[in-house]
Tab-separated table of C-alpha atoms and ligand atoms in Angstrom:
chain	number	residue	atom	x	y	z
B	1	UNK	CA	129.718	65.632	-8.939
B	2	UNK	CA	132.420	63.504	-7.734
B	3	UNK	CA	134.673	66.080	-7.396
B	4	UNK	CA	132.363	68.069	-4.759
B	5	UNK	CA	131.958	64.778	-2.792
B	6	UNK	CA	135.989	64.915	-2.248
B	7	UNK	CA	135.760	68.324	-1.340
B	8	UNK	CA	133.180	67.865	1.330
B	9	UNK	CA	135.596	64.919	2.520
B	10	UNK	CA	138.266	67.165	2.850
B	11	UNK	CA	136.521	69.824	4.404
B	12	UNK	CA	134.967	67.536	6.939
B	13	UNK	CA	138.297	66.292	7.896
B	14	UNK	CA	140.715	68.496	10.603
B	15	UNK	CA	144.421	68.597	10.083
B	16	UNK	CA	145.130	66.279	13.130
B	17	UNK	CA	143.471	63.757	11.272
B	18	UNK	CA	145.428	63.913	8.644
B	19	UNK	CA	149.013	64.368	10.247
B	20	UNK	CA	151.951	62.052	11.099
B	21	UNK	CA	152.499	61.718	14.597
B	22	UNK	CA	155.716	59.402	14.413
B	23	UNK	CA	158.016	62.212	13.348
B	24	UNK	CA	162.007	62.405	13.192
B	25	UNK	CA	163.034	65.469	15.024
B	26	UNK	CA	166.147	67.010	16.064
B	27	UNK	CA	167.651	69.172	19.277
B	28	UNK	CA	169.279	72.312	18.775
B	29	UNK	CA	172.461	70.811	19.705
B	30	UNK	CA	172.516	67.827	17.166
B	31	UNK	CA	174.984	68.918	14.251
B	32	UNK	CA	173.857	69.605	10.474
B	33	UNK	CA	175.816	66.501	9.618
B	34	UNK	CA	173.655	64.505	12.349
B	35	UNK	CA	170.619	66.124	10.613
B	36	UNK	CA	171.917	65.096	7.154
B	37	UNK	CA	172.249	61.453	8.362
B	38	UNK	CA	168.810	61.561	9.723
B	39	UNK	CA	167.463	62.564	6.143
B	40	UNK	CA	169.436	60.298	4.561
B	41	UNK	CA	168.301	57.219	6.540
B	42	UNK	CA	164.474	57.916	6.586
B	43	UNK	CA	164.371	59.529	2.983
B	44	UNK	CA	162.891	63.032	4.261
B	45	UNK	CA	163.802	66.379	3.252
B	46	UNK	CA	162.886	68.453	6.434
B	47	UNK	CA	163.533	67.731	9.721
B	48	UNK	CA	161.781	69.905	12.764
B	49	UNK	CA	164.011	71.114	15.636
B	50	UNK	CA	161.867	70.279	18.812
B	51	UNK	CA	162.987	70.457	22.541
B	52	UNK	CA	160.211	69.655	25.183
B	53	UNK	CA	157.375	69.628	22.739
B	54	UNK	CA	158.091	73.139	21.612
B	55	UNK	CA	158.827	73.713	17.995
B	56	UNK	CA	162.016	75.729	17.786
B	57	UNK	CA	162.838	75.816	13.947
B	58	UNK	CA	163.473	73.479	11.102
B	59	UNK	CA	166.194	72.256	9.125
B	60	UNK	CA	165.765	71.740	5.231
B	61	UNK	CA	167.484	70.051	2.897
B	62	UNK	CA	168.374	73.468	1.442
B	63	UNK	CA	169.854	74.188	4.664
B	64	UNK	CA	172.130	71.353	4.664
B	65	UNK	CA	173.320	72.074	1.173
B	66	UNK	CA	174.098	75.344	2.142
B	67	UNK	CA	176.234	74.321	4.990
B	68	UNK	CA	177.990	71.584	2.742
B	69	UNK	CA	178.970	74.190	0.290
B	70	UNK	CA	180.101	76.993	2.921
B	71	UNK	CA	181.746	74.128	5.488
B	72	UNK	CA	179.659	74.616	8.365
B	73	UNK	CA	178.119	71.047	8.159
B	74	UNK	CA	179.716	70.124	11.883
B	75	UNK	CA	177.842	73.263	13.502
B	76	UNK	CA	174.986	72.673	15.611
B	77	UNK	CA	171.755	73.058	14.178
B	78	UNK	CA	170.851	75.826	16.874
B	79	UNK	CA	172.582	78.920	14.516
B	80	UNK	CA	171.457	77.548	11.297
B	81	UNK	CA	168.138	76.655	11.382
B	82	UNK	CA	165.098	78.298	10.252
B	83	UNK	CA	163.386	79.916	13.227
B	84	UNK	CA	160.377	81.537	11.277
B	85	UNK	CA	158.494	78.446	10.555
B	86	UNK	CA	154.852	78.719	9.070
B	87	UNK	CA	152.744	75.992	11.194
B	88	UNK	CA	149.362	74.856	11.217
B	89	UNK	CA	146.598	74.481	14.020
B	90	UNK	CA	145.699	70.618	15.095
B	91	UNK	CA	141.956	71.859	14.746
B	92	UNK	CA	142.245	73.626	11.541
B	93	UNK	CA	139.961	72.321	8.709
B	94	UNK	CA	141.978	70.029	6.056
B	95	UNK	CA	141.121	72.644	3.511
B	96	UNK	CA	142.960	75.429	5.409
B	97	UNK	CA	145.969	73.552	6.053
B	98	UNK	CA	145.920	72.166	2.320
B	99	UNK	CA	145.757	76.014	1.058
B	100	UNK	CA	148.764	77.055	3.107
B	101	UNK	CA	151.007	74.095	1.720
B	102	UNK	CA	149.719	75.540	-1.663
B	103	UNK	CA	150.505	79.070	-1.031
B	104	UNK	CA	153.869	78.699	0.554
B	105	UNK	CA	155.024	75.803	-1.559
B	106	UNK	CA	156.557	73.945	1.306
B	107	UNK	CA	156.795	70.214	1.504
B	108	UNK	CA	155.758	69.844	4.733
B	109	UNK	CA	154.151	71.799	7.843
B	110	UNK	CA	154.557	71.386	11.522
B	111	UNK	CA	151.405	70.963	13.343
B	112	UNK	CA	150.902	72.652	16.858
B	113	UNK	CA	148.021	71.932	19.500
B	114	UNK	CA	145.692	74.643	20.978
B	115	UNK	CA	148.321	74.839	23.439
B	116	UNK	CA	151.247	75.570	20.924
B	117	UNK	CA	152.907	72.184	21.394
B	118	UNK	CA	154.479	70.512	18.439
B	119	UNK	CA	152.683	67.366	17.715
B	120	UNK	CA	153.253	66.594	14.096
B	121	UNK	CA	153.809	67.050	10.346
B	122	UNK	CA	151.433	66.998	7.755
B	123	UNK	CA	152.738	66.469	4.191
B	124	UNK	CA	150.807	65.819	0.804
B	125	UNK	CA	151.511	62.343	1.433
B	126	UNK	CA	149.853	62.363	4.812
B	127	UNK	CA	146.946	64.066	3.471
B	128	UNK	CA	146.472	61.485	0.425
B	129	UNK	CA	146.635	58.788	3.250
B	130	UNK	CA	144.058	60.209	5.430
B	131	UNK	CA	141.928	60.663	2.590
B	132	UNK	CA	142.139	57.282	1.043
B	133	UNK	CA	141.641	55.908	4.778
B	134	UNK	CA	138.346	57.844	4.895
B	135	UNK	CA	137.041	57.015	1.356
B	136	UNK	CA	137.679	53.602	2.354
B	137	UNK	CA	135.624	53.874	5.394
B	138	UNK	CA	132.713	55.322	3.936
B	139	UNK	CA	132.458	53.168	0.834
B	140	UNK	CA	132.886	50.216	3.345
B	141	UNK	CA	129.345	50.941	4.248
B	142	UNK	CA	126.253	51.303	1.943
B	143	UNK	CA	127.943	53.223	-0.713
B	144	UNK	CA	124.609	55.320	-1.404
B	145	UNK	CA	123.897	56.049	2.171
B	146	UNK	CA	127.638	56.901	3.062
B	147	UNK	CA	127.313	59.864	0.321
B	148	UNK	CA	124.038	60.848	1.688
B	149	UNK	CA	125.273	61.169	4.963
B	150	UNK	CA	128.478	62.795	4.369
B	151	UNK	CA	126.434	65.551	2.268
B	152	UNK	CA	124.136	65.839	5.131
B	153	UNK	CA	126.632	65.988	7.798
B	154	UNK	CA	128.299	69.072	5.855
B	155	UNK	CA	126.164	72.002	5.138
B	156	UNK	CA	127.209	73.823	1.943
B	157	UNK	CA	129.946	76.207	2.971
B	158	UNK	CA	128.396	79.663	2.745
B	159	UNK	CA	131.152	82.158	0.626
B	160	UNK	CA	133.595	82.926	3.369
B	161	UNK	CA	133.786	86.508	4.335
B	162	UNK	CA	137.278	88.413	4.326
B	163	UNK	CA	138.187	91.370	5.764
B	164	UNK	CA	141.448	93.302	5.823
B	165	UNK	CA	142.552	96.191	7.921
B	166	UNK	CA	145.278	98.472	7.503
B	167	UNK	CA	146.493	100.210	10.809
B	168	UNK	CA	149.089	102.746	10.783
B	169	UNK	CA	151.410	103.341	13.811
B	170	UNK	CA	151.178	105.964	16.093
B	171	UNK	CA	147.663	107.046	15.682
B	172	UNK	CA	146.700	106.230	19.341
B	173	UNK	CA	143.284	107.908	19.094
B	174	UNK	CA	142.142	105.601	16.631
B	175	UNK	CA	142.688	102.561	18.658
B	176	UNK	CA	139.423	100.187	19.047
B	177	UNK	CA	138.110	101.610	15.776
B	178	UNK	CA	138.662	98.573	13.751
B	179	UNK	CA	137.422	96.249	16.488
B	180	UNK	CA	134.082	98.255	16.592
B	181	UNK	CA	134.004	98.034	12.876
B	182	UNK	CA	134.780	94.287	12.640
B	183	UNK	CA	132.014	93.570	15.508
B	184	UNK	CA	129.536	95.139	13.477
B	185	UNK	CA	130.617	93.090	10.333
B	186	UNK	CA	130.511	89.794	12.801
B	187	UNK	CA	127.083	90.876	13.902
B	188	UNK	CA	125.663	91.088	10.472
B	189	UNK	CA	126.736	87.521	9.697
B	190	UNK	CA	125.142	85.877	12.497
B	191	UNK	CA	128.217	85.500	14.601
B	192	UNK	CA	126.838	84.754	18.404
B	193	UNK	CA	127.272	87.937	20.470
B	194	UNK	CA	129.493	86.202	23.001
B	195	UNK	CA	132.175	85.177	20.302
B	196	UNK	CA	132.016	88.816	18.746
B	197	UNK	CA	132.840	90.267	21.839
B	198	UNK	CA	135.680	88.026	22.249
B	199	UNK	CA	137.113	88.799	18.977
B	200	UNK	CA	136.580	92.352	19.514
B	201	UNK	CA	138.498	92.573	22.389
B	202	UNK	CA	141.216	90.525	21.131
B	203	UNK	CA	141.129	92.860	18.079
B	204	UNK	CA	141.386	95.959	20.178
B	205	UNK	CA	144.538	94.934	22.349
B	206	UNK	CA	146.068	93.696	18.709
B	207	UNK	CA	145.187	96.731	17.004
B	208	UNK	CA	146.850	98.695	20.073
B	209	UNK	CA	149.768	96.672	19.562
B	210	UNK	CA	150.374	97.805	16.170
B	211	UNK	CA	149.404	101.470	16.684
B	212	UNK	CA	151.858	101.386	19.803
B	213	UNK	CA	154.794	99.070	19.055
B	214	UNK	CA	155.569	98.733	15.483
B	215	UNK	CA	157.334	100.895	13.469
B	216	UNK	CA	155.483	101.481	10.423
B	217	UNK	CA	151.858	99.687	11.481
B	218	UNK	CA	150.467	96.594	10.240
B	219	UNK	CA	147.644	94.687	8.971
B	220	UNK	CA	144.592	92.694	10.556
B	221	UNK	CA	143.406	90.101	8.370
B	222	UNK	CA	140.020	88.412	9.355
B	223	UNK	CA	138.147	85.260	7.372
B	224	UNK	CA	134.899	84.158	8.692
B	225	UNK	CA	133.434	80.730	7.689
B	226	UNK	CA	130.561	78.734	9.252
B	227	UNK	CA	133.065	76.842	11.600
B	228	UNK	CA	135.357	79.711	12.860
B	229	UNK	CA	136.649	83.281	12.707
B	230	UNK	CA	140.395	83.202	11.760
B	231	UNK	CA	142.487	86.467	12.382
B	232	UNK	CA	146.052	87.138	11.489
B	233	UNK	CA	147.865	90.184	12.960
B	234	UNK	CA	151.013	91.110	11.207
B	235	UNK	CA	153.695	93.746	11.206
B	236	UNK	CA	156.971	94.730	9.742
B	237	UNK	CA	159.038	95.448	12.912
B	238	UNK	CA	160.802	95.971	14.969
B	239	UNK	CA	159.872	92.410	16.593
B	240	UNK	CA	159.831	91.142	19.994
B	241	UNK	CA	163.048	90.114	21.429
B	242	UNK	CA	161.484	87.627	23.928
B	243	UNK	CA	157.779	86.576	23.201
B	244	UNK	CA	157.771	84.526	26.290
B	245	UNK	CA	158.413	87.507	28.229
B	246	UNK	CA	156.331	89.730	26.367
B	247	UNK	CA	153.388	87.028	27.003
B	248	UNK	CA	153.667	87.833	30.781
B	249	UNK	CA	151.149	89.835	32.668
B	250	UNK	CA	152.364	93.265	33.233
B	251	UNK	CA	155.585	93.065	31.033
B	252	UNK	CA	155.530	96.303	28.903
B	253	UNK	CA	157.841	98.480	27.082
B	254	UNK	CA	155.421	101.211	26.596
B	255	UNK	CA	156.342	105.203	27.097
B	256	UNK	CA	155.111	107.288	29.730
B	257	UNK	CA	153.085	109.094	27.044
B	258	UNK	CA	151.576	105.636	25.933
B	259	UNK	CA	150.693	104.861	29.534
B	260	UNK	CA	149.378	108.014	30.208
B	261	UNK	CA	146.577	107.389	27.613
B	262	UNK	CA	145.669	104.296	29.550
B	263	UNK	CA	147.870	101.677	27.431
B	264	UNK	CA	150.847	99.983	28.228
B	265	UNK	CA	149.620	98.149	31.072
B	266	UNK	CA	151.262	94.948	29.636
B	267	UNK	CA	147.824	93.129	29.615
B	268	UNK	CA	147.491	92.997	26.085
B	269	UNK	CA	148.774	89.760	24.815
B	270	UNK	CA	147.888	87.657	27.950
B	271	UNK	CA	144.291	88.747	27.140
B	272	UNK	CA	144.388	87.907	23.670
B	273	UNK	CA	145.410	84.698	24.411
B	274	UNK	CA	142.645	84.291	26.889
B	275	UNK	CA	139.989	85.536	24.472
B	276	UNK	CA	140.900	83.436	21.665
B	277	UNK	CA	140.513	79.376	21.015
B	278	UNK	CA	143.782	79.034	19.513
B	279	UNK	CA	146.715	81.475	19.730
B	280	UNK	CA	150.349	81.709	18.213
B	281	UNK	CA	152.872	84.204	18.305
B	282	UNK	CA	155.772	84.368	16.047
B	283	UNK	CA	158.201	87.260	16.182
B	284	UNK	CA	161.740	87.682	14.978
B	285	UNK	CA	163.901	90.864	15.678
B	286	UNK	CA	164.050	92.907	12.491
B	287	UNK	CA	161.155	91.233	10.538
B	288	UNK	CA	158.185	91.416	12.558
B	289	UNK	CA	155.440	90.088	14.747
B	290	UNK	CA	152.742	87.841	13.548
B	291	UNK	CA	149.796	86.507	15.506
B	292	UNK	CA	147.581	83.686	14.528
B	293	UNK	CA	144.157	83.839	16.236
B	294	UNK	CA	141.328	81.388	15.892
B	295	UNK	CA	137.660	81.724	17.526
B	296	UNK	CA	135.410	78.602	17.128
B	297	UNK	CA	131.887	79.121	16.410
B	298	UNK	CA	129.424	77.011	18.102
B	299	UNK	CA	128.007	73.964	16.284
B	300	UNK	CA	124.604	75.231	15.683
B	301	UNK	CA	125.776	78.487	14.204
B	302	UNK	CA	126.558	76.607	10.917
B	303	UNK	CA	123.887	77.873	8.036
B	304	UNK	CA	122.763	80.562	9.932
B	305	UNK	CA	123.357	83.838	8.253
B	306	UNK	CA	121.027	86.540	9.038
B	307	UNK	CA	121.919	89.221	11.306
B	308	UNK	CA	122.154	88.626	15.173
B	309	UNK	CA	120.161	90.231	17.467
B	310	UNK	CA	121.362	93.354	18.705
B	311	UNK	CA	122.585	94.147	22.323
B	312	UNK	CA	119.990	94.179	24.797
X	1	UNK	CA	119.237	99.737	39.340
X	2	UNK	CA	119.148	101.290	35.791
X	3	UNK	CA	121.253	104.030	34.203
X	4	UNK	CA	119.026	106.575	34.436
X	5	UNK	CA	118.201	105.824	38.071
X	6	UNK	CA	121.720	106.283	39.001
X	7	UNK	CA	122.069	109.315	36.949
X	8	UNK	CA	119.362	110.910	39.014
X	9	UNK	CA	120.597	109.679	42.267
X	10	UNK	CA	124.101	110.715	41.567
X	11	UNK	CA	123.284	113.975	39.779
X	12	UNK	CA	125.335	113.127	36.962
X	13	UNK	CA	125.450	115.469	33.888
X	14	UNK	CA	124.486	113.234	30.377
X	15	UNK	CA	126.843	114.332	27.694
X	16	UNK	CA	125.148	112.107	24.987
X	17	UNK	CA	122.138	110.268	24.348
X	18	UNK	CA	121.035	108.138	27.479
X	19	UNK	CA	120.366	104.445	26.752
X	20	UNK	CA	118.213	103.286	29.840
X	21	UNK	CA	119.422	99.710	30.660
X	22	UNK	CA	120.051	97.547	33.882
X	23	UNK	CA	123.295	97.990	35.319
X	24	UNK	CA	125.051	94.788	36.220
X	25	UNK	CA	128.165	96.314	38.165
X	26	UNK	CA	131.086	98.919	38.099
X	27	UNK	CA	134.719	98.772	37.258
X	28	UNK	CA	136.652	101.969	38.271
X	29	UNK	CA	140.205	102.206	36.363
X	30	UNK	CA	142.289	104.108	33.868
X	31	UNK	CA	143.602	101.473	32.216
X	32	UNK	CA	142.166	100.539	28.830
X	33	UNK	CA	143.546	96.976	28.878
X	34	UNK	CA	142.156	96.618	32.495
X	35	UNK	CA	138.535	97.193	31.060
X	36	UNK	CA	139.100	94.886	28.365
X	37	UNK	CA	140.185	92.334	30.646
X	38	UNK	CA	137.630	92.901	33.481
X	39	UNK	CA	134.994	94.754	32.110
X	40	UNK	CA	131.437	93.106	31.446
X	41	UNK	CA	128.418	93.809	29.317
X	42	UNK	CA	126.145	95.625	31.392
X	43	UNK	CA	128.773	97.296	33.892
X	44	UNK	CA	129.576	101.181	34.243
X	45	UNK	CA	132.909	102.400	33.949
X	46	UNK	CA	134.446	105.372	35.884
X	47	UNK	CA	137.500	106.740	34.303
X	48	UNK	CA	139.344	109.991	34.178
X	49	UNK	CA	140.276	109.196	30.174
X	50	UNK	CA	138.286	111.158	27.829
X	51	UNK	CA	140.065	110.486	24.494
X	52	UNK	CA	138.048	108.736	21.819
X	53	UNK	CA	139.073	105.239	22.918
X	54	UNK	CA	136.974	105.454	25.628
X	55	UNK	CA	133.724	104.811	23.295
X	56	UNK	CA	135.623	102.231	21.478
X	57	UNK	CA	136.030	100.178	24.594
X	58	UNK	CA	132.604	100.998	25.951
X	59	UNK	CA	131.224	99.693	22.708
X	60	UNK	CA	133.668	96.482	22.458
X	61	UNK	CA	132.952	95.531	26.014
X	62	UNK	CA	128.947	96.531	25.689
X	63	UNK	CA	129.111	98.726	28.747
X	64	UNK	CA	125.859	100.117	29.821
X	65	UNK	CA	127.493	103.668	30.347
X	66	UNK	CA	130.723	105.453	31.406
X	67	UNK	CA	131.261	108.125	33.805
X	68	UNK	CA	134.027	110.397	33.447
X	69	UNK	CA	135.091	111.522	36.697
X	70	UNK	CA	136.308	114.876	38.287
X	71	UNK	CA	134.187	117.221	36.068
X	72	UNK	CA	137.003	116.630	33.090
X	73	UNK	CA	136.046	118.018	29.637
X	74	UNK	CA	135.144	115.369	27.042
X	75	UNK	CA	136.741	115.505	23.988
X	76	UNK	CA	134.665	116.155	20.487
X	77	UNK	CA	136.150	113.168	19.084
X	78	UNK	CA	134.909	111.128	22.150
X	79	UNK	CA	131.511	112.533	21.855
X	80	UNK	CA	131.146	111.843	17.908
X	81	UNK	CA	132.137	108.098	18.248
X	82	UNK	CA	130.067	107.705	21.340
X	83	UNK	CA	126.989	109.052	19.389
X	84	UNK	CA	127.809	106.847	16.492
X	85	UNK	CA	128.358	103.650	18.581
X	86	UNK	CA	125.451	104.567	20.955
X	87	UNK	CA	127.383	104.652	23.976
X	88	UNK	CA	125.908	106.685	27.295
X	89	UNK	CA	128.477	108.775	28.934
X	90	UNK	CA	128.196	111.022	31.879
X	91	UNK	CA	130.430	113.451	33.638
X	92	UNK	CA	130.609	113.520	37.343
X	93	UNK	CA	131.732	116.539	39.367
X	94	UNK	CA	132.985	113.928	42.048
X	95	UNK	CA	136.002	112.148	41.710
X	96	UNK	CA	136.480	108.748	40.887
X	97	UNK	CA	136.568	107.763	44.916
X	98	UNK	CA	133.844	109.659	45.896
X	99	UNK	CA	131.707	108.695	42.625
X	100	UNK	CA	132.689	104.909	43.191
X	101	UNK	CA	131.548	105.342	46.828
X	102	UNK	CA	128.218	106.771	46.386
X	103	UNK	CA	127.562	104.249	43.397
X	104	UNK	CA	128.534	101.447	45.713
X	105	UNK	CA	125.728	102.814	48.687
X	106	UNK	CA	123.311	102.671	46.049
X	107	UNK	CA	123.484	99.105	45.579
X	108	UNK	CA	125.855	98.566	42.474
X	109	UNK	CA	128.534	96.239	43.629
L	1	LIG	N1	153.553	94.225	17.445
L	1	LIG	C1	154.451	94.118	18.373
L	1	LIG	N2	155.930	94.448	17.883
L	1	LIG	C2	156.580	94.768	18.680
L	1	LIG	N3	156.455	94.323	19.809
L	1	LIG	C3	155.256	94.109	20.292
L	1	LIG	C4	154.302	93.985	19.726
L	1	LIG	N4	153.071	93.447	20.278
L	1	LIG	C5	153.573	93.494	21.513
L	1	LIG	N5	154.984	93.864	21.792
L	1	LIG	C6	155.816	93.795	22.806
L	1	LIG	O1	155.091	93.176	23.819
L	1	LIG	C7	154.931	93.950	24.974
L	1	LIG	C8	153.587	93.424	25.779
L	1	LIG	O2	152.499	93.413	25.080
L	1	LIG	P1	150.948	93.499	25.622
L	1	LIG	O3	150.865	92.581	26.543
L	1	LIG	O4	150.032	93.885	24.664
L	1	LIG	O5	151.262	94.954	26.398
L	1	LIG	P2	151.440	96.361	26.363
L	1	LIG	O6	150.977	96.463	24.783
L	1	LIG	O7	150.454	97.265	27.368
L	1	LIG	O8	152.936	96.767	26.568
L	1	LIG	C9	154.920	95.374	24.805
L	1	LIG	O9	155.312	96.271	25.569
L	1	LIG	C10	155.919	95.357	23.427
L	1	LIG	O10	157.324	95.362	24.107
L	2	LIG	MG1	149.287	95.887	24.098
């Protein structure tokens, strides 16, 4: 009973409500020794590297120890920071963020705004603090009423839906099959047609990219709860040299064969970003590419679980 | 204008079952991404592409119908997926330019 009350609390809070905004950050030209100083002074174990509000990497205590051991502690951060940083979105439910903390074992996670800007850090401490503040606020009211209110505000979360699709490389003819399948699944779980369509378009383009541009294909993982559809598209390479370039309209490395089939117009990634309510792309050469997409459901979708109306 | 009325007026050959519905506009392009970016539910799509992705795009975008132009043969894989996804496909003897022009004259803008 007590436990489910706390769970509801966590579910209701968004990630930005539990993050720390005043964060010590470094720039790429700081030396690792500078960062070591920051860590000591502020008693922290990780420093995000941020320029122009963009997160470029993170330096952790392990990076510092390695630098001391191998004698490059006076090098600039640029060459040694961890560039593949796991991040969370400001509008994610706190439950999501907590499960990422738990899964990765990292002590801190950078929070990005919808526009992809770095806006703060969540740590277990900042989450605990947010929970205590929220509890205090609720208990400040008539206690019973507060509990009732909180329970009423949060419909019992229906069992979340989860799908995984493997997309092999090179099978051009199969493009769109996963998006069509996913669309049908979403329809049968009450996702409104307008959202279904945006999800399907984004998935189609993501699927096409896995087929066309990757060495060994990739995966599309979809989670649906009563608030949003979350999609992670991930592959193991080759990675994108310059993601900013890849995001431009009309920029493409597709072959003539691919173009003759009507793909490779360089419109995919920009359209995915346009369709989604949250979009993040991370890529590293030799490692692979990851898209994190979020599609918000309208408020009144909550609790609705019957099949949606078919197409008119 | 409805899909069936358009087919009649343009002398199109249906290669799938025809689901009749109102047409809201049209798009003529051979780029898949173009349809995904600029198509809208209820539109007719004119293209020379005949592979299976055509049906997947039409279904994703909830298009009213696809017109394959220039009398091109439609692949069996495309027909199978179109049937499964209830996508309506016609073939036009005329090329994309000519078919578009006549469709425009019929008042589909
Ligand atoms: N998963 C991926 N792995 C490697 N490169 C990719 C991936 N996705 C996209 N790219 C690169 O980004 C470019 C732009 O992608 P996109 O906007 O979808 O256009 P297109 O696929 O039509 O080329 C691609 O041409 C390719 O170079
Ligand atoms: Mg693409």
